[in-house]
Amino acid sequence: MTEQDPAPFAVGVPGPTPAGRVAYQQELHRALSMKENILITLSAVTPASSVFIIVPTILLGVGGASVLTMLVGGFAAVFVALCYAELAATYPITGGEYTWAARLLGKPVGFAIFMLTLVSAVLIIAVIALGTGEYLGVAWEGLGGKWIGVAVIVVTTFVALLNIRTNAWVTGIFLAVEIAAVAVVAVLGFVHVERGPAEFLHAQVATGGVLANVGVGAVVALVPVALFAYNGYGAAIYYVEETKNAAKNIGRVIIVCLFVTVAVEIIPLAAVVLGAPSMTELLSSDAPMNYFLVARGGATLNVVVSIGIAIAIINAVIAIILQVARQLFASARDRSWPDPIDRVLSAVHPKLHTPVAATLVVGACAVLAASFVPLDWLITATGAGVVAIYLAVALAALRLRRPGARTSAGYRMPLWPLPPIVVIAMMAYVTYQLAVSALSQLIVAAATIVIGAVYYYAFIHPRRGERWQLADPIIEVDDL
C-alpha cells in the first residue's frame, strides 16, 4: 500500500508543502533544543534502572560474560537506531512509530501498531512505577508497597502537564541524580579491581555455591535481554514537534541517546565484574548490584544509591507519560476516535502548550492498571510488544527509499537496506525465543494488534474519506 494524498479538510494547514500537499499545524510549542530532547529521551530510557533491574538478569545468567553480552546487544541496537533515525528524519511527526507504519506499510497496520504501542506504554508506566516502592522501602519500610507506585503516577502526571521545556529541565536534574548513582557503582568497582578484563570472556553461573561454566549459547540467548535494556532511545520522535530544527537534528538525537545509554549501562557492569570481592557470592545473590554496593560501600551507601534508583524510576514515569500523551494527541489529530473525543484529546493548552486532556487520560489509565491489574499480568502484557514494534519499524525502513518516496530532510542511514534486514532477522530470533519460553507474551501482543486492526476496519475505514488522511510533517519556519 502506498501513501495517499490527504484531503484538505483533514487538518489545519499552515501552508502547502513543496509538493502541494497538506501539512499538520504547529500546535505544540517548538521550545526544545537538541540537548533538551536528549535529556527527556534519556530519562525515558532510564539507564540506571536498567543497571539494577534488567542487567542483573544477564549477570546472573552468564557471569563476567555479561559485559560481552551487553556489548553485542549494543552493536545490535545500532541497527535498530539507524532505522529509527532515518524514519524520524523523513517523517518528523510526534505520533512516532504508528505514523511511519501507516504511511509505509498501510493504514490498518499503522493503527494496529498504534494500539500496541499505546497499550504497551501505558502498562509499562504502571510496571515501572510499581518498582518505586521496592527501592524507597530500602530507606524507609513505610514507603514500600503498591500504593506508593500509584501515588508516583498521580504526581508525575501533573508534572507532565507543565510546558515541555520545564519538563526537560526537571527530568534533566533527575537524570543527573541517576547518572550519579551508577557512577558510584563504577567508581567502587574500578578502585577495587580484583580480576582482569579476561573475566569478560568467562561465561559462568553459580550453582549450589559453586561456579560452573556455560556455553556460548547462553550468551547469545541473553542478547535480546541486552537489546531491550537499551530500549527507549527512539522515544525522541515523540518530542519532535517540540524540538527546534527537528528534521535535521532528530536522527542525531536518537543515535546520541543510544550511545549514551550503552555507555551508562556497560561501564558500571564492567566495574562490578572487575571489582566484586567474590564472583561466587556475586552470582549467588538475588540482587547482585546491591550485594556489590553493600560489600564495597556499606549499607548506608546502598540506601543512598537505592534512593537514586527510585528517583530514576520516577523520572522515567514523567518522561513516558509525556511521550504517550503526545502519541494520543497525534491519534486524535488524525481523527482516530469519535469527534467529541478527538476534539478533547487533540486540544492544546494555550499557555502551557501541552495536550492536557491526553496527558490526564494517560495518567488515569496507568493509575487504574497499577491499582487493579496484578504485576505478573502487566509484565506478560508488555513483554513482547517491543518485538512487534521493532519489526514494524524495520519493515517500514525497508520501504523508505522506494522510487518516488519522500526523502529524509536530515539523517540517512549507511548501508541501507542492511540495517532493517538485520533487525528483521534479530526479531525473528527473539520471536522464536519467546514462543519457546514465554508464549503468553506473544499471544497478548498479537491479540492487541488484532484489536487495533478490527477497530480500524470497524470505525476508521468506513469513514476513510475524512479520517486518517495522513498529512505531511509540519513545515518549520525561522520564528517557530
XYZ file of C-alpha atoms in Angstrom:
480
model
C 0.000 0.000 0.000
C 1.375 3.426 -0.872
C 0.936 6.834 0.643
C -2.319 8.572 -0.178
C -2.868 12.253 -0.802
C -4.516 13.823 2.240
C -7.786 15.634 1.947
C -7.510 19.373 2.604
C -10.007 19.299 5.489
C -8.176 16.626 7.480
C -6.036 19.035 9.489
C -5.292 22.695 9.849
C -2.927 23.985 7.200
C -0.096 26.482 7.742
C 0.570 26.446 4.020
C 1.144 23.983 1.223
C 4.215 21.797 1.248
C 6.615 21.966 -1.693
C 4.653 19.174 -3.381
C 1.344 20.985 -2.887
C 0.256 18.593 -0.138
C -1.262 19.402 3.232
C 0.813 19.612 6.406
C -0.113 19.487 10.080
C -0.423 22.738 12.025
C 2.181 23.734 14.601
C 0.067 23.337 17.760
C 2.676 22.161 20.255
C 5.367 24.691 21.192
C 8.715 24.195 19.458
C 10.798 25.062 22.524
C 13.320 22.230 22.911
C 16.908 22.317 21.788
C 18.584 19.135 20.632
C 20.198 18.798 24.091
C 16.867 19.159 25.894
C 15.285 16.487 23.715
C 18.201 14.218 24.642
C 17.577 14.868 28.357
C 13.925 13.809 28.167
C 14.666 10.825 25.942
C 17.419 9.506 28.216
C 15.051 9.924 31.149
C 12.559 7.640 29.387
C 15.306 5.078 28.769
C 16.285 5.309 32.471
C 19.650 3.535 32.095
C 20.245 3.480 35.858
C 17.072 1.471 36.394
C 18.197 -0.964 33.702
C 21.514 -1.435 35.512
C 19.715 -2.504 38.690
C 16.650 -4.272 37.258
C 17.406 -5.753 33.807
C 21.198 -6.107 33.694
C 21.294 -8.414 36.772
C 19.329 -10.997 34.754
C 22.217 -11.118 32.287
C 24.856 -11.032 35.025
C 23.326 -13.990 36.850
C 22.907 -15.867 33.563
C 26.464 -15.653 32.200
C 28.608 -14.049 34.901
C 31.535 -11.985 33.643
C 30.487 -12.612 30.038
C 27.527 -10.330 30.750
C 29.783 -7.473 29.622
C 30.329 -9.233 26.296
C 26.591 -9.854 26.023
C 25.823 -6.186 26.605
C 28.418 -5.175 24.008
C 26.842 -7.484 21.429
C 23.407 -6.147 22.370
C 24.689 -2.598 21.934
C 26.023 -3.456 18.482
C 22.653 -4.959 17.561
C 20.836 -1.885 18.904
C 22.794 0.299 16.478
C 20.904 -1.286 13.572
C 17.567 -0.536 15.245
C 18.651 3.043 15.957
C 19.684 3.568 12.335
C 16.174 2.610 11.209
C 14.597 4.921 13.786
C 16.909 7.787 12.836
C 16.106 7.867 9.121
C 12.395 7.259 9.647
C 12.267 10.090 12.183
C 14.157 12.447 9.874
C 11.881 11.568 6.955
C 8.617 11.736 8.916
C 9.240 14.014 11.948
C 5.746 13.528 13.374
C 5.014 13.325 17.090
C 2.913 10.161 16.784
C 6.040 8.060 16.371
C 6.084 4.512 15.068
C 2.430 4.288 14.077
C 2.749 7.278 11.747
C 5.585 5.546 9.871
C 3.783 2.215 9.691
C 0.599 3.861 8.400
C 2.415 5.701 5.632
C 4.787 2.927 4.575
C 3.021 -0.340 5.454
C -0.629 0.664 5.163
C -3.196 2.318 7.406
C -4.548 -0.901 9.002
C -1.017 -1.871 10.023
C -0.443 1.654 11.283
C -3.453 1.617 13.580
C -2.611 -1.876 14.815
C 0.875 -0.634 15.757
C -0.674 2.432 17.375
C -2.859 0.241 19.560
C 0.107 -1.935 20.529
C 2.396 0.986 21.372
C -0.335 2.803 23.303
C -1.384 -0.182 25.422
C 2.201 -1.325 25.994
C 3.385 2.134 27.040
C 0.516 2.745 29.472
C 1.107 -0.628 31.113
C 4.876 -0.019 31.204
C 4.200 3.158 33.189
C 2.360 1.020 35.731
C 5.097 -1.635 35.815
C 7.991 0.726 36.438
C 6.051 2.924 38.880
C 5.261 -0.132 40.992
C 9.017 -0.660 41.327
C 9.437 2.656 43.143
C 8.372 1.239 46.485
C 10.933 -1.555 46.285
C 13.785 0.970 46.293
C 12.262 3.591 48.590
C 11.469 0.770 51.009
C 15.211 0.202 51.455
C 15.425 3.649 53.064
C 12.126 3.504 54.931
C 9.927 0.440 55.092
C 6.772 2.537 55.200
C 7.435 3.751 51.651
C 7.196 0.279 50.163
C 4.135 -1.283 48.577
C 1.830 -0.846 45.599
C 0.176 2.396 46.613
C 3.465 4.284 46.570
C 3.690 3.393 42.886
C 0.139 4.600 42.300
C 0.933 7.873 44.078
C 4.011 8.305 41.880
C 1.840 8.055 38.748
C -0.621 10.634 40.079
C 2.078 13.164 40.985
C 4.107 12.679 37.811
C 1.003 13.073 35.651
C 0.542 16.590 36.990
C 4.245 17.316 36.492
C 3.847 16.198 32.866
C 1.199 18.902 32.377
C 3.879 21.586 32.644
C 5.352 23.045 29.477
C 7.818 20.817 27.670
C 10.907 22.925 28.400
C 10.206 22.854 32.138
C 9.835 19.091 31.923
C 13.136 18.872 30.053
C 14.936 20.513 32.944
C 13.031 18.620 35.649
C 13.878 15.312 34.008
C 17.406 16.548 33.324
C 18.023 17.202 37.019
C 16.620 13.797 37.951
C 18.731 12.243 35.201
C 21.856 13.744 36.773
C 20.922 12.047 40.056
C 20.526 8.636 38.435
C 23.785 9.009 36.486
C 25.479 9.847 39.794
C 24.037 6.653 41.288
C 25.565 4.428 38.612
C 28.783 6.466 38.721
C 29.135 5.458 42.372
C 28.901 1.810 41.327
C 31.517 2.334 38.617
C 33.962 4.112 40.914
C 33.662 1.453 43.617
C 34.449 -1.248 41.091
C 37.356 0.430 39.376
C 39.114 1.362 42.633
C 38.784 -2.191 43.996
C 39.820 -4.261 40.985
C 40.058 -7.962 41.876
C 40.443 -9.509 38.418
C 41.381 -8.572 34.865
C 39.264 -7.904 31.769
C 39.711 -11.535 30.693
C 36.778 -12.153 33.060
C 34.537 -10.606 30.405
C 35.025 -13.780 28.351
C 34.171 -16.206 31.179
C 30.544 -17.310 30.974
C 29.649 -18.765 34.365
C 26.718 -19.308 36.684
C 26.634 -20.059 40.395
C 25.091 -23.429 41.203
C 24.937 -24.502 44.819
C 27.631 -22.002 45.765
C 29.991 -23.234 43.035
C 30.783 -21.544 39.718
C 30.043 -23.588 36.605
C 30.898 -22.727 33.008
C 28.130 -22.243 30.463
C 28.382 -22.256 26.676
C 28.251 -19.583 24.025
C 24.574 -20.404 23.526
C 23.773 -18.866 26.910
C 25.486 -15.632 25.889
C 23.597 -15.492 22.588
C 20.280 -16.275 24.273
C 20.641 -13.225 26.529
C 21.452 -10.742 23.754
C 17.720 -9.924 23.327
C 17.573 -9.020 27.023
C 20.507 -6.662 26.470
C 18.770 -5.191 23.440
C 15.678 -4.437 25.494
C 17.762 -2.993 28.350
C 18.707 -0.233 25.914
C 15.168 0.298 24.605
C 13.784 3.830 24.626
C 16.272 5.894 22.602
C 13.711 6.078 19.783
C 11.346 7.983 22.087
C 12.979 11.193 20.852
C 10.466 11.127 17.987
C 7.582 11.848 20.381
C 9.024 15.292 21.149
C 9.941 16.049 17.530
C 7.240 18.691 17.020
C 8.550 20.495 20.101
C 12.211 20.377 19.030
C 13.908 23.117 17.021
C 15.341 22.130 13.635
C 13.846 18.709 14.242
C 14.049 17.291 10.740
C 17.791 17.953 10.636
C 18.600 17.007 14.235
C 16.263 14.186 15.251
C 18.343 11.420 13.679
C 21.429 12.564 15.580
C 19.428 12.797 18.816
C 18.422 9.136 18.508
C 21.974 7.961 17.776
C 23.437 10.036 20.635
C 20.830 8.683 23.067
C 21.701 5.108 22.127
C 25.441 5.565 22.624
C 24.982 7.345 25.962
C 22.637 4.567 27.106
C 25.080 1.830 26.125
C 27.943 3.560 27.943
C 25.942 4.250 31.109
C 24.811 0.618 31.328
C 28.016 -1.201 30.334
C 30.561 0.799 32.362
C 29.084 0.081 35.833
C 28.500 -3.555 34.877
C 32.154 -3.919 33.880
C 33.175 -2.266 37.154
C 31.101 -4.727 39.176
C 32.580 -7.717 37.342
C 36.132 -6.447 37.881
C 35.665 -5.218 41.430
C 33.350 -7.703 43.170
C 35.046 -9.263 46.210
C 33.877 -12.722 45.111
C 32.351 -13.800 41.802
C 30.762 -16.760 43.561
C 28.995 -14.544 46.090
C 28.086 -12.008 43.408
C 26.464 -14.627 41.186
C 24.785 -16.341 44.143
C 22.994 -13.157 45.196
C 19.395 -12.485 44.185
C 20.310 -8.778 43.918
C 23.937 -8.711 42.717
C 24.176 -4.928 42.364
C 23.006 -4.392 45.929
C 25.367 -7.132 47.148
C 28.220 -5.273 45.456
C 27.214 -1.919 46.964
C 26.995 -3.319 50.492
C 30.270 -5.238 50.116
C 32.245 -2.294 48.735
C 30.452 0.739 50.138
C 28.442 -0.388 53.136
C 24.738 -0.496 53.963
C 24.361 3.294 54.135
C 25.683 3.772 50.614
C 23.341 1.032 49.406
C 20.424 3.014 50.851
C 21.589 6.247 49.205
C 22.011 4.616 45.792
C 18.644 2.855 46.155
C 17.024 6.260 46.645
C 18.811 7.383 43.483
C 17.311 4.450 41.586
C 13.851 5.322 42.921
C 14.379 8.843 41.575
C 15.388 7.327 38.222
C 12.136 5.371 38.127
C 10.081 8.475 38.948
C 11.946 10.346 36.227
C 11.155 7.628 33.702
C 7.459 7.773 34.604
C 7.393 11.515 33.858
C 9.152 11.061 30.513
C 6.998 8.148 29.379
C 3.762 9.929 30.319
C 4.980 12.864 28.211
C 5.606 10.670 25.183
C 2.395 8.623 25.412
C 0.311 11.775 25.844
C 1.784 13.131 22.623
C 1.063 9.891 20.821
C -2.557 10.015 21.984
C -2.732 13.675 20.914
C -1.432 12.715 17.459
C -4.032 9.965 17.110
C -6.833 12.429 17.869
C -5.348 14.920 15.398
C -5.532 12.140 12.797
C -9.209 11.696 13.778
C -8.960 8.178 15.181
C -11.900 8.479 17.573
C -15.470 9.793 17.597
C -15.492 13.563 17.054
C -16.140 14.644 20.686
C -13.206 12.515 21.870
C -10.965 13.780 19.058
C -11.706 17.393 19.988
C -10.840 16.832 23.651
C -7.696 14.756 23.127
C -6.284 16.989 20.378
C -6.726 20.184 22.400
C -3.527 22.005 23.390
C -3.437 24.319 26.419
C -2.986 27.916 25.193
C -0.353 28.826 27.811
C 1.333 25.528 28.656
C 1.308 24.364 25.014
C 0.744 20.793 26.189
C -2.024 18.274 25.389
C -3.610 18.462 28.838
C -6.553 16.102 28.305
C -4.399 13.469 26.605
C -1.913 13.654 29.479
C -4.634 13.219 32.109
C -6.145 10.266 30.233
C -2.767 8.519 30.049
C -2.160 9.099 33.752
C -5.639 7.880 34.701
C -5.273 4.687 32.651
C -1.875 3.979 34.206
C -3.303 4.521 37.699
C -6.100 2.040 37.007
C -3.628 -0.519 35.655
C -1.288 -0.145 38.628
C -4.166 -0.307 41.112
C -6.126 -3.269 39.815
C -4.023 -5.384 37.429
C -1.643 -7.924 39.035
C 2.027 -7.178 38.353
C 2.689 -10.515 36.644
C -0.197 -9.801 34.245
C 1.248 -6.367 33.488
C 4.636 -7.899 32.705
C 3.039 -10.508 30.449
C 1.068 -7.836 28.598
C 4.150 -5.712 27.878
C 6.805 -8.367 27.303
C 6.546 -8.938 23.544
C 5.248 -5.562 22.419
C 8.674 -4.135 21.649
C 9.401 -7.085 19.330
C 6.435 -6.276 17.091
C 7.219 -2.560 17.207
C 10.859 -3.088 16.177
C 9.697 -5.411 13.408
C 7.271 -2.799 12.076
C 9.984 -0.130 12.227
C 12.381 -2.343 10.261
C 9.773 -3.190 7.623
C 8.913 0.499 7.259
C 12.612 1.338 6.910
C 12.879 -1.168 4.065
C 10.298 0.873 2.113
C 11.867 4.257 2.798
C 13.809 4.558 -0.443
C 11.354 3.144 -2.928
C 11.022 5.167 -6.184
C 9.088 8.394 -5.706
C 9.149 8.181 -1.907
C 9.590 11.142 0.405
C 13.276 11.721 1.159
C 14.875 12.463 4.503
C 15.496 16.120 5.315
C 18.357 15.151 7.587
C 19.757 11.771 8.516
C 20.199 8.878 6.065
C 21.356 5.524 7.401
C 24.525 3.986 5.951
C 24.486 0.578 4.251
C 20.733 0.605 3.579
C 18.971 -1.880 3.327
C 21.295 -3.890 5.603
C 20.191 -2.354 8.949
C 16.464 -3.168 8.581
C 17.276 -6.651 7.278
C 19.469 -7.297 10.331
C 16.700 -6.050 12.648
C 14.126 -8.309 10.982
C 16.438 -11.296 11.439
C 17.023 -10.399 15.101
C 13.314 -10.031 15.790
C 12.637 -13.391 14.143
C 15.118 -14.962 16.559
C 13.608 -13.163 19.546
C 10.119 -14.254 18.488
C 11.307 -17.859 18.406
C 12.808 -17.486 21.882
C 9.559 -16.029 23.217
C 7.498 -18.766 21.577
C 9.585 -21.309 23.472
C 9.836 -19.560 26.830
C 7.005 -17.001 27.078
C 4.274 -17.821 24.569
C 1.674 -15.927 26.583
C 3.526 -12.668 25.919
C 3.359 -13.233 22.170
C -0.331 -14.099 22.386
C -1.128 -10.879 24.260
C 0.843 -8.774 21.758
C -0.861 -10.490 18.815
C -4.295 -10.017 20.397
C -3.622 -6.302 20.899
C -2.603 -5.970 17.245
C -5.779 -7.756 16.144
C -7.933 -5.465 18.301
C -6.292 -2.454 16.668
C -6.904 -3.812 13.173
C -10.539 -4.640 13.974
C -11.116 -1.112 15.298
C -9.583 0.359 12.149
C -11.872 -1.624 9.849
C -14.939 -1.095 12.044
C -14.624 2.656 12.644
C -11.944 4.380 10.559
C -12.097 2.558 7.227
C -15.828 3.189 6.626
C -15.078 6.913 7.194
C -11.780 6.931 5.295
C -12.767 9.979 3.259
C -12.461 12.195 6.333
C -10.266 10.268 8.793
C -6.633 9.199 8.755
C -5.704 11.402 5.814
C -2.015 11.250 6.819
C -0.851 14.804 6.303
C 2.757 15.793 5.735
C 5.056 16.756 8.628
C 4.940 20.334 9.875
C 6.882 22.880 7.849
C 9.413 24.504 10.167
C 9.890 28.255 9.785
C 12.501 30.509 11.333
C 10.285 32.043 14.013
C 8.928 28.748 15.425
